[in-house]
mmCIF file of C-alpha atoms in Angstrom:
data_model
loop_
_atom_site.group_PDB
_atom_site.id
_atom_site.type_symbol
_atom_site.label_atom_id
_atom_site.label_comp_id
_atom_site.label_asym_id
_atom_site.label_seq_id
_atom_site.Cartn_x
_atom_site.Cartn_y
_atom_site.Cartn_z
ATOM 1 C CA ASP P 328 113.797 118.909 87.932
ATOM 2 C CA ILE P 329 114.839 116.076 90.272
ATOM 3 C CA PRO P 330 118.586 116.908 90.208
ATOM 4 C CA GLU P 331 117.894 120.556 91.112
ATOM 5 C CA ARG P 332 115.373 119.821 93.865
ATOM 6 C CA THR P 333 117.041 116.783 95.401
ATOM 7 C CA PRO P 334 120.618 116.559 94.132
ATOM 8 C CA GLY P 335 121.665 113.526 96.168
ATOM 9 C CA PRO P 336 123.639 111.392 95.918
ATOM 10 C CA PHE P 337 121.236 108.701 97.061
ATOM 11 C CA ASP P 338 121.592 104.986 97.742
ATOM 12 C CA GLY P 339 118.283 104.259 96.043
ATOM 13 C CA VAL P 340 115.588 105.712 93.826
ATOM 14 C CA TYR P 341 112.190 104.015 93.682
ATOM 15 C CA CYS P 342 109.611 104.672 90.957
ATOM 16 C CA LEU P 343 106.686 102.349 91.659
ATOM 17 C CA GLY P 344 102.997 102.018 90.896
ATOM 18 C CA ASN P 345 103.464 102.406 87.114
ATOM 19 C CA SER P 346 104.112 106.115 87.759
ATOM 20 C CA LEU P 347 106.855 106.416 85.115
ATOM 21 C CA ALA P 348 104.175 105.703 82.493
ATOM 22 C CA LEU P 349 102.576 109.044 83.431
ATOM 23 C CA CYS P 350 105.207 110.689 81.216
ATOM 24 C CA ALA P 351 103.664 112.018 78.004
ATOM 25 C CA ASN P 352 106.109 110.284 75.665
ATOM 26 C CA ALA P 353 109.328 108.294 75.354
ATOM 27 C CA ALA P 354 111.540 111.399 75.526
ATOM 28 C CA GLU P 355 110.058 112.455 78.884
ATOM 29 C CA ALA P 356 110.327 108.959 80.340
ATOM 30 C CA ARG P 357 113.926 108.586 79.114
ATOM 31 C CA ARG P 358 114.789 111.987 80.657
ATOM 32 C CA ALA P 359 113.270 110.875 83.971
ATOM 33 C CA VAL P 360 115.463 107.757 83.967
ATOM 34 C CA GLN P 361 118.502 109.974 83.225
ATOM 35 C CA HIS P 362 117.580 112.134 86.226
ATOM 36 C CA PHE P 363 117.154 109.068 88.433
ATOM 37 C CA ALA P 364 120.611 107.863 87.418
ATOM 38 C CA GLY P 365 122.023 111.352 87.943
ATOM 39 C CA VAL P 366 121.110 111.469 91.625
ATOM 40 C CA LEU P 367 122.332 107.950 92.467
ATOM 41 C CA ARG P 368 125.730 107.452 94.050
ATOM 42 C CA PRO P 369 127.974 104.857 92.374
ATOM 43 C CA GLY P 370 126.596 101.494 93.448
ATOM 44 C CA GLY P 371 123.167 103.040 94.144
ATOM 45 C CA ARG P 372 120.059 101.141 93.067
ATOM 46 C CA LEU P 373 117.134 102.118 90.863
ATOM 47 C CA VAL P 374 113.875 100.179 91.252
ATOM 48 C CA VAL P 375 111.148 100.782 88.671
ATOM 49 C CA GLN P 376 107.784 99.048 88.294
ATOM 50 C CA ILE P 377 105.719 99.505 85.153
ATOM 51 C CA LEU P 378 102.944 97.463 83.639
ATOM 52 C CA ASN P 379 103.979 94.966 80.975
ATOM 53 C CA PHE P 380 102.148 96.868 78.234
ATOM 54 C CA PRO P 381 103.031 94.836 75.087
ATOM 55 C CA PRO P 382 100.731 91.845 75.767
ATOM 56 C CA MET P 383 97.956 94.227 76.839
ATOM 57 C CA ARG P 384 97.925 95.789 73.339
ATOM 58 C CA GLY P 385 96.451 92.582 71.927
ATOM 59 C CA GLU P 386 93.455 92.593 74.254
ATOM 60 C CA SER P 387 90.273 94.319 73.150
ATOM 61 C CA PRO P 388 88.862 95.415 75.447
ATOM 62 C CA CYS P 389 91.797 95.480 77.861
ATOM 63 C CA VAL P 390 90.416 95.387 81.400
ATOM 64 C CA ARG P 391 92.295 94.885 84.671
ATOM 65 C CA GLY P 392 90.648 94.138 87.975
ATOM 66 C CA PRO P 393 88.516 94.113 89.838
ATOM 67 C CA ARG P 394 90.515 94.995 92.924
ATOM 68 C CA VAL P 395 88.625 94.973 96.196
ATOM 69 C CA VAL P 396 89.843 96.851 99.276
ATOM 70 C CA VAL P 397 88.184 97.713 102.572
ATOM 71 C CA HIS P 398 89.570 100.860 104.196
ATOM 72 C CA ASP P 399 88.114 102.443 107.344
ATOM 73 C CA GLY P 400 85.017 100.296 106.962
ATOM 74 C CA VAL P 401 84.367 101.385 103.359
ATOM 75 C CA GLU P 402 84.463 98.760 100.609
ATOM 76 C CA TYR P 403 86.094 99.816 97.310
ATOM 77 C CA VAL P 404 85.897 97.871 94.025
ATOM 78 C CA SER P 405 88.091 99.195 91.183
ATOM 79 C CA THR P 406 88.451 98.237 87.545
ATOM 80 C CA ARG P 407 90.800 99.782 84.984
ATOM 81 C CA LEU P 408 90.105 99.946 81.259
ATOM 82 C CA PHE P 409 92.985 100.505 78.808
ATOM 83 C CA ARG P 410 92.564 101.710 75.220
ATOM 84 C CA PHE P 411 95.698 101.833 73.082
ATOM 85 C CA VAL P 412 95.849 104.738 70.633
ATOM 86 C CA GLU P 413 99.049 104.887 68.563
ATOM 87 C CA ASN P 414 101.927 105.560 71.028
ATOM 88 C CA THR P 415 99.732 106.224 74.059
ATOM 89 C CA VAL P 416 97.197 104.412 76.153
ATOM 90 C CA GLU P 417 94.033 105.949 77.531
ATOM 91 C CA ILE P 418 93.185 104.616 80.965
ATOM 92 C CA THR P 419 89.884 104.889 82.793
ATOM 93 C CA ASN P 420 89.668 103.833 86.428
ATOM 94 C CA VAL P 421 86.153 103.108 87.700
ATOM 95 C CA THR P 422 85.796 102.734 91.464
ATOM 96 C CA LEU P 423 82.581 101.746 93.192
ATOM 97 C CA TYR P 424 82.452 102.241 96.932
ATOM 98 C CA LYS P 425 79.873 101.381 99.538
ATOM 99 C CA LYS P 426 79.333 104.333 101.869
ATOM 100 C CA GLU P 427 75.666 104.961 102.642
ATOM 101 C CA GLY P 428 74.786 102.976 99.512
ATOM 102 C CA TRP P 429 76.899 102.368 96.437
ATOM 103 C CA GLN P 430 78.611 105.366 94.833
ATOM 104 C CA GLN P 431 81.098 105.706 91.996
ATOM 105 C CA SER P 432 84.229 107.614 91.133
ATOM 106 C CA VAL P 433 85.658 107.731 87.592
ATOM 107 C CA HIS P 434 89.075 109.085 86.606
ATOM 108 C CA SER P 435 90.656 109.080 83.155
ATOM 109 C CA GLY P 436 94.097 109.893 81.868
ATOM 110 C CA ARG P 437 96.723 109.087 79.294
ATOM 111 C CA LEU P 438 99.905 107.072 79.735
ATOM 112 C CA TYR P 439 102.977 106.371 77.669
ATOM 113 C CA PRO P 440 103.091 102.538 77.424
ATOM 114 C CA ILE P 441 106.783 101.910 78.141
ATOM 115 C CA ARG P 442 108.103 98.671 76.708
ATOM 116 C CA PRO P 443 110.469 96.623 78.907
ATOM 117 C CA GLU P 444 113.199 96.722 76.256
ATOM 118 C CA GLU P 445 112.967 100.545 76.177
ATOM 119 C CA MET P 446 113.366 100.665 79.939
ATOM 120 C CA ASP P 447 116.437 98.411 79.763
ATOM 121 C CA ALA P 448 118.018 100.514 76.988
ATOM 122 C CA TRP P 449 117.434 103.789 78.849
ATOM 123 C CA CYS P 450 119.097 102.369 81.947
ATOM 124 C CA ILE P 451 122.118 101.061 80.074
ATOM 125 C CA HIS P 452 122.474 104.357 78.174
ATOM 126 C CA THR P 453 122.584 106.314 81.452
ATOM 127 C CA GLY P 454 125.266 104.160 83.069
ATOM 128 C CA LEU P 455 123.024 101.765 84.954
ATOM 129 C CA ARG P 456 123.554 98.010 84.928
ATOM 130 C CA VAL P 457 120.303 96.048 84.792
ATOM 131 C CA ASP P 458 120.672 93.469 87.560
ATOM 132 C CA GLN P 459 117.246 91.874 87.866
ATOM 133 C CA ARG P 460 113.936 91.753 86.046
ATOM 134 C CA PHE P 461 110.827 90.423 87.753
ATOM 135 C CA GLY P 462 107.240 89.859 86.653
ATOM 136 C CA GLY P 463 105.866 91.410 89.855
ATOM 137 C CA TYR P 464 106.496 92.444 93.434
ATOM 138 C CA ASP P 465 106.468 88.757 94.373
ATOM 139 C CA GLN P 466 109.811 88.431 92.506
ATOM 140 C CA SER P 467 108.377 85.963 90.002
ATOM 141 C CA PRO P 468 110.481 85.635 86.846
ATOM 142 C CA PHE P 469 109.620 88.144 84.114
ATOM 143 C CA ASP P 470 107.854 86.575 81.138
ATOM 144 C CA ALA P 471 107.384 89.039 78.261
ATOM 145 C CA ALA P 472 104.253 87.231 77.057
ATOM 146 C CA SER P 473 102.421 86.751 80.345
ATOM 147 C CA SER P 474 103.753 88.870 83.229
ATOM 148 C CA VAL P 475 101.394 91.601 84.409
ATOM 149 C CA ASP P 476 104.250 93.810 85.643
ATOM 150 C CA TYR P 477 107.815 94.598 84.742
ATOM 151 C CA LEU P 478 109.915 95.256 87.837
ATOM 152 C CA LEU P 479 113.478 96.319 87.099
ATOM 153 C CA ILE P 480 116.386 96.653 89.523
ATOM 154 C CA ALA P 481 119.484 98.434 88.217
ATOM 155 C CA THR P 482 122.751 99.620 89.768
ATOM 156 C CA LYS P 483 124.721 102.765 88.921
ATOM 157 C CA VAL P 484 128.044 101.563 87.609
ATOM 158 C CA PRO P 485 131.052 103.315 89.200
ATOM 159 C CA LYS P 486 133.147 105.226 86.680
ATOM 160 C CA PRO P 487 136.632 103.758 86.194
#
């Protein structure tokens, strides 16, 4: 309901943190990209970051992390486990944190593992020009076989 709630037009739409993969399936993710494009002004930019899921499919088990963060004096150590099941991926995030001894927090969910070529096609179909593809926030070149992330920057093409 993005166009109804925030009709725009906007100079930029940002969908980061692999959040587009929270869509239940390809149709939902494609519709979200259509909505993003719909609220951009001509020349506006879309920035999307998703995980580069295809190489992860070959890993068993597929584990990412650990990530260590200290926030307000509390140390957090997180690891994510991915299990691919047909056209979805089950993700479990395990976080250990040291606050009056070690404690744990576990969250699970399901993602739609968007492929970079799907993302490109959805953008092009909705009138967006794919300008840049990076393998991460550090702007490293995207390598389909080895990049951890897929960061896409696209521009809404003005209608003639």
